[in-house]
PDB file of C-alpha atoms in Angstrom:
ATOM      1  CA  UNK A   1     -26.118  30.814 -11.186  1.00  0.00           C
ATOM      2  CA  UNK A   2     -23.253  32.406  -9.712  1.00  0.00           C
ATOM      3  CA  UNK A   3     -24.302  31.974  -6.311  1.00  0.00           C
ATOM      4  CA  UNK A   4     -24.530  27.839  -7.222  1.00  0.00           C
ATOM      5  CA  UNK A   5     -20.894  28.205  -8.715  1.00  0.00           C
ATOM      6  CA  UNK A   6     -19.716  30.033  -5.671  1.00  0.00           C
ATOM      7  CA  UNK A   7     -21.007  27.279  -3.077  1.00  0.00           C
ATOM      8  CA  UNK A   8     -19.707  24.961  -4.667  1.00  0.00           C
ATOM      9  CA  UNK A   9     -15.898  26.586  -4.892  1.00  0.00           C
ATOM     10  CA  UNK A  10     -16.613  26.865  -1.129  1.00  0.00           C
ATOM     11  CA  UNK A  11     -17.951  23.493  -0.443  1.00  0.00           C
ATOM     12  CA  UNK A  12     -14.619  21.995  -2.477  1.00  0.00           C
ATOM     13  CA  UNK A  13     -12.225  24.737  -0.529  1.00  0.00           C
ATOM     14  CA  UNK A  14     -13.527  23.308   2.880  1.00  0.00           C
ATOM     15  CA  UNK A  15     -13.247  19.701   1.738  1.00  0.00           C
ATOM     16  CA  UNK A  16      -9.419  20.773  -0.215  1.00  0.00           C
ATOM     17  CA  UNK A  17      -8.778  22.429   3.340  1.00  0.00           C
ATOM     18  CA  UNK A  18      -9.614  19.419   5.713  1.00  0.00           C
ATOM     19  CA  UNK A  19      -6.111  18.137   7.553  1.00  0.00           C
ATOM     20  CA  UNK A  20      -6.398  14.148   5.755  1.00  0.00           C
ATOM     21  CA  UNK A  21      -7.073  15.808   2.459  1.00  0.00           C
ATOM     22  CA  UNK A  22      -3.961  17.838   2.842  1.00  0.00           C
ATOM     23  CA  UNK A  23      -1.940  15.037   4.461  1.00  0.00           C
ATOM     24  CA  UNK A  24      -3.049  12.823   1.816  1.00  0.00           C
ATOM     25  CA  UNK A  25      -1.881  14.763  -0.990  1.00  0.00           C
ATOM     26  CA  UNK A  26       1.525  15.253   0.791  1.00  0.00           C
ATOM     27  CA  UNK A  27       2.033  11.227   1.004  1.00  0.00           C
ATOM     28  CA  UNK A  28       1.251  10.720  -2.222  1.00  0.00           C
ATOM     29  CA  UNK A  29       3.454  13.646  -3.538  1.00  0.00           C
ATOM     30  CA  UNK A  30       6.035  12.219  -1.517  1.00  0.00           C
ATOM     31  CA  UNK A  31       5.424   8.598  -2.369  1.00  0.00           C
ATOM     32  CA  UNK A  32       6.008   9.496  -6.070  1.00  0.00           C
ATOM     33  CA  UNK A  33       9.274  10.938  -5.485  1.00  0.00           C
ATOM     34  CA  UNK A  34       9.972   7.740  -3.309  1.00  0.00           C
ATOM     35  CA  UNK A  35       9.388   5.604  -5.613  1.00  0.00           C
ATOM     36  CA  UNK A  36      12.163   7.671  -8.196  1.00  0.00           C
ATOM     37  CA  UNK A  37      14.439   7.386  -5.682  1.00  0.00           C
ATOM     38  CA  UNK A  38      13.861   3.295  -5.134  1.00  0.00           C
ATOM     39  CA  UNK A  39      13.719   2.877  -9.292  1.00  0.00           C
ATOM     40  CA  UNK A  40      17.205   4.740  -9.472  1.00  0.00           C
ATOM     41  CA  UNK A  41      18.314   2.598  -6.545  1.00  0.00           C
ATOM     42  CA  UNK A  42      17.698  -0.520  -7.873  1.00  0.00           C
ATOM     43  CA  UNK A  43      18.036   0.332 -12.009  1.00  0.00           C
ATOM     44  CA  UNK A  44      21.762   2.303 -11.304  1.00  0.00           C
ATOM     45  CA  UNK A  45      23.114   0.839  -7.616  1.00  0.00           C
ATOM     46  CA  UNK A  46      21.772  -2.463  -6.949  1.00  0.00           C
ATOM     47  CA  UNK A  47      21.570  -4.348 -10.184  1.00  0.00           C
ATOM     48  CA  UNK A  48      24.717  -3.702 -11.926  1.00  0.00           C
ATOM     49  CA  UNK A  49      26.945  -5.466  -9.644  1.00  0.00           C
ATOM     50  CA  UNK A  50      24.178  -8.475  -8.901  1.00  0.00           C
ATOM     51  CA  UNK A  51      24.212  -8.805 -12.985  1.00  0.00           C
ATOM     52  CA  UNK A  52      28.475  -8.068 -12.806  1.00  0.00           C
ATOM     53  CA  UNK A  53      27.981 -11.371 -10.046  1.00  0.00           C
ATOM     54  CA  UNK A  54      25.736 -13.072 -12.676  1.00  0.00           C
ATOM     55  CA  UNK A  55      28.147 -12.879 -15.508  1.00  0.00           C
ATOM     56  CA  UNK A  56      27.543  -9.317 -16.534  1.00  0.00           C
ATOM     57  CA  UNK A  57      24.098  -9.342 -17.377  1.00  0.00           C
ATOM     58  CA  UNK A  58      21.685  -6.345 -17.838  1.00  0.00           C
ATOM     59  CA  UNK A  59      18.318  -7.269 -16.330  1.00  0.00           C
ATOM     60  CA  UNK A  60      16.636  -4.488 -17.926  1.00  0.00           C
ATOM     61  CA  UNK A  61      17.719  -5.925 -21.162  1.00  0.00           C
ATOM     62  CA  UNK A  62      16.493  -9.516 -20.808  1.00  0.00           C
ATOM     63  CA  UNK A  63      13.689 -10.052 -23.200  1.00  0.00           C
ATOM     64  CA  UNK A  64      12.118 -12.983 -25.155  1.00  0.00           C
ATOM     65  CA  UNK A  65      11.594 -12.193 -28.444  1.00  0.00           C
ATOM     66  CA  UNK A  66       8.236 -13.690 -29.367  1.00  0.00           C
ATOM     67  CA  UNK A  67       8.483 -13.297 -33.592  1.00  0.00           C
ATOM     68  CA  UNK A  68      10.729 -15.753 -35.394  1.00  0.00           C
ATOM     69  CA  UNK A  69      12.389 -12.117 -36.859  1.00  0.00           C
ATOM     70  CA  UNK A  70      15.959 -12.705 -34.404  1.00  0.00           C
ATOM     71  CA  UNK A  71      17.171  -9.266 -33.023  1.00  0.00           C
ATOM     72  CA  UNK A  72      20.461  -8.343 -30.473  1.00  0.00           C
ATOM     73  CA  UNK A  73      18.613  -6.148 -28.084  1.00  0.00           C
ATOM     74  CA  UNK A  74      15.236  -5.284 -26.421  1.00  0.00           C
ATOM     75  CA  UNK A  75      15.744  -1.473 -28.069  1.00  0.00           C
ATOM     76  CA  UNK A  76      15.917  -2.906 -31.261  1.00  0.00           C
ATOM     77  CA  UNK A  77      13.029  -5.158 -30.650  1.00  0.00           C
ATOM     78  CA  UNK A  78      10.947  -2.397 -29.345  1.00  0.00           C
ATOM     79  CA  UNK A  79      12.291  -0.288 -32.445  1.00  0.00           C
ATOM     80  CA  UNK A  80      11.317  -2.892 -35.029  1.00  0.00           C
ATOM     81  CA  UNK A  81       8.040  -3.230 -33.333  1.00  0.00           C
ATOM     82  CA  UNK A  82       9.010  -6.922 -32.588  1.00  0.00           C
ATOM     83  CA  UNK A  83       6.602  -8.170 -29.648  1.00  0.00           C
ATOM     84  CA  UNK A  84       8.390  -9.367 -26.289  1.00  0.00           C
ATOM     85  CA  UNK A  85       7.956 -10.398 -23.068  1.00  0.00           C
ATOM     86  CA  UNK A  86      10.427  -8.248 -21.306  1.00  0.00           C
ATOM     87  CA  UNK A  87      10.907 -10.046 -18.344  1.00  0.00           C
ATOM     88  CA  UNK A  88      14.078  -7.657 -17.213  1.00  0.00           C
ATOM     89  CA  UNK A  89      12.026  -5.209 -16.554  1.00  0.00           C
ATOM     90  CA  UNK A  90       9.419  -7.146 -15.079  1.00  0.00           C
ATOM     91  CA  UNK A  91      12.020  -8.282 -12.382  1.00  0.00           C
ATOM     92  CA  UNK A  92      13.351  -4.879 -11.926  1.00  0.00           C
ATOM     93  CA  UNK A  93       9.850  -3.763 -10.884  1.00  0.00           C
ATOM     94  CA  UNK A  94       9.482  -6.768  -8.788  1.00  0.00           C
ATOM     95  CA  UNK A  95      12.764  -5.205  -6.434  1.00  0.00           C
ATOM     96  CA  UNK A  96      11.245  -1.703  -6.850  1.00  0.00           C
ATOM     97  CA  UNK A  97       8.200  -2.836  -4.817  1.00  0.00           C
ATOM     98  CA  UNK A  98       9.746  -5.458  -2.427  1.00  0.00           C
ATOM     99  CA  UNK A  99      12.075  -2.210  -1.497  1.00  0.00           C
ATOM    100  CA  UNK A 100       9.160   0.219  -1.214  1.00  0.00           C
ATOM    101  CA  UNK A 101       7.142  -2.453   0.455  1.00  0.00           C
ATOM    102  CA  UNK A 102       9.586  -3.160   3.015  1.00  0.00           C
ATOM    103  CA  UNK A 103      10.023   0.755   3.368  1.00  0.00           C
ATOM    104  CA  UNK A 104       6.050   1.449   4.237  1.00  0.00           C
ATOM    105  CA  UNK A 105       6.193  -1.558   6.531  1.00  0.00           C
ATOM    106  CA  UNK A 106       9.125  -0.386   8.646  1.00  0.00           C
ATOM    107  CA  UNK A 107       7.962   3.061   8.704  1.00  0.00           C
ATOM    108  CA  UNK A 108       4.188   1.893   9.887  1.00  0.00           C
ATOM    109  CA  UNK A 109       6.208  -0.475  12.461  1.00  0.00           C
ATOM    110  CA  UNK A 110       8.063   2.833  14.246  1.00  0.00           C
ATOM    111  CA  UNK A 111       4.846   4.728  13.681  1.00  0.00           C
ATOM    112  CA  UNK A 112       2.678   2.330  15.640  1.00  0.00           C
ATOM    113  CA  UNK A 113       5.135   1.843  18.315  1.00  0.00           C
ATOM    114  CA  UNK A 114       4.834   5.721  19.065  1.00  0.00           C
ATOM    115  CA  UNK A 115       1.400   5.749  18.739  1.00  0.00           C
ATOM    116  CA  UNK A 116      -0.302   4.674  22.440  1.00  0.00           C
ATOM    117  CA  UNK A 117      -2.428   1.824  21.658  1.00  0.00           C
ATOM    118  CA  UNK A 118      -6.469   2.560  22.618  1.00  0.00           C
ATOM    119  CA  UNK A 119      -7.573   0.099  25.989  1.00  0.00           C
ATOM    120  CA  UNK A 120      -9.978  -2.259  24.577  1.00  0.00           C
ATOM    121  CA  UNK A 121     -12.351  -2.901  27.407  1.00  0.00           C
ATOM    122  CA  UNK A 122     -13.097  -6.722  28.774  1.00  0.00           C
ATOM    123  CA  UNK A 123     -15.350  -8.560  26.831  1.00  0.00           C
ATOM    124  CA  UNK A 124     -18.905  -9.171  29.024  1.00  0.00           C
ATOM    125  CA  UNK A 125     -19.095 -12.675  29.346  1.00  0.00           C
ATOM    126  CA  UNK A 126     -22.237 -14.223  30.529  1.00  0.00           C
ATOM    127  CA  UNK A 127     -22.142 -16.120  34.074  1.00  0.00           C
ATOM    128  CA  UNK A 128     -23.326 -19.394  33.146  1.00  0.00           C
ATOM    129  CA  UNK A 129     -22.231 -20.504  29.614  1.00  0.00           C
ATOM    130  CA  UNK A 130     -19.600 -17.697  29.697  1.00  0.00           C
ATOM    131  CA  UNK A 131     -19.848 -16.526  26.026  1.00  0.00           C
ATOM    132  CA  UNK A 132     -19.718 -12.887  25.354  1.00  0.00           C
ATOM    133  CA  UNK A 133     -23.016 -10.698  25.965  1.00  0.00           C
ATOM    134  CA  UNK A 134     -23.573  -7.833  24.600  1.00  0.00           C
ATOM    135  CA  UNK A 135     -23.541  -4.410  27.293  1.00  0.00           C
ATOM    136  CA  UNK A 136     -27.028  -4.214  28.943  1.00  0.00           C
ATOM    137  CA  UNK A 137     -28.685  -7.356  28.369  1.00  0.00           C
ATOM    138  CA  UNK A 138     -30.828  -9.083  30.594  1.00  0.00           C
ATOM    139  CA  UNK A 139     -30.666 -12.577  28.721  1.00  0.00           C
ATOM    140  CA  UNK A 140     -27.931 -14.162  27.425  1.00  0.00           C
ATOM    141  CA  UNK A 141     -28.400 -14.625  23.188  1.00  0.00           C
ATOM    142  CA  UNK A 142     -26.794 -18.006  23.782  1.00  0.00           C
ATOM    143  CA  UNK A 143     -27.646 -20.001  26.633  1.00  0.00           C
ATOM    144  CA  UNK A 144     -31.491 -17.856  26.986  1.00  0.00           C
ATOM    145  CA  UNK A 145     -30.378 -17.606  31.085  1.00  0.00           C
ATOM    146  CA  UNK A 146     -31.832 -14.621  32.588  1.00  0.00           C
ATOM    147  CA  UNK A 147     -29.041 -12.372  33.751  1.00  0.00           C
ATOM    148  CA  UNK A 148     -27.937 -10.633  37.088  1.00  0.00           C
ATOM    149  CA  UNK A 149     -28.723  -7.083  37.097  1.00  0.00           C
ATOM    150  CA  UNK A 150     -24.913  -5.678  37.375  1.00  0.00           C
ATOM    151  CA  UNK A 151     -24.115  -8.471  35.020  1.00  0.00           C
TER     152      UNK A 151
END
C-alpha cells in the first residue's frame, strides 16, 4: 500500500514539476493580484471623478430596489435583506474587465511580436484544377487527374 501511495506522490511531483505547470500557477497567482490592482484602480482612481463629472454619483451605490419597502442606500438594502439589482457594481465590473482585457491583449500583442513566427510551407496545389493536394499523392481528391511524380 505504501508503495501505491508513494508512486503516486511521485507521479503528481513530476507532473507539479513540469515547466507549464509551474508557469501556469505563476500567471494565475499573478493574475489574481492583477486583477486587485485593476478593482482598486477603477473602485478608488477612475470612478470618483467620472461620477464627480456625472454630478457626484457613486456607481458602486446605484441600485434598484426591487421591494415596494423604500430605503436611502444599497448597504441598507443589503442590511434589511431588501432584494436589488445592483447595477453599480455591475458596471464597475464591466471597467474591471475591459481594463484587464485590454491589459492581456497588449501584453499578447508585444509577446507575439518577439516571438519569430514558424514558416508555414506552400500549400501543394494540383497542376490541373489547382486545388490543394495533400503531400504524396498520385491523384488529385478533386479533379481524379493522375499526378506528376515530383508533383
Amino acid at each position: 500500500m505504501w508503495n501505491v501511495v508513494r508512486g503516486i506522490l511521485e507521479e503528481f511531483k513530476t507532473f507539479v514539476m513540469r515547466g507549464n505547470v509551474l508557469d501556469m500557477a505563476v500567471g494565475i497567482i499573478i493574475g489574481a493580484a492583477f486583477g486587485k490592482i485593476v478593482t482598486s484602480f477603477v473602485n478608488d482612481v477612475l470612478m470618483p471623478p467620472i461620477g464627480m463629472l456625472l454630478g457626484r454619483v457613486d456607481f458602486s451605490d446605484l441600485f434598484i430596489n426591487l421591494s415596494s419597502q423604500p430605503v436611502a442606500s444599497l448597504a441598507e438594502a443589503k442590511a434589511q435583506g431588501i432584494p436589488v439589482i445592483a447595477y453599480g457594481a455591475f458596471l464597475n465590473n464591466i471597467i474591471d474587465f475591459l481594463i484587464v482585457a485590454a491589459a492581456v491583449f497588449i501584453l499578447v500583442r508585444k509577446v507575439n511580436r518577439l516571438v519569430p513566427k514558424k514558416k508555414e510551407k506552400a500549400p501543394h496545389l494540383c497542376p490541373f484544377c489547382k486545388e490543394e493536394i495533400p503531400d504524396g499523392a498520385t491523384r488529385c481528391p478533386h479533379c481524379t487527374s493522375e499526378l506528376p511524380a515530383d508533383s
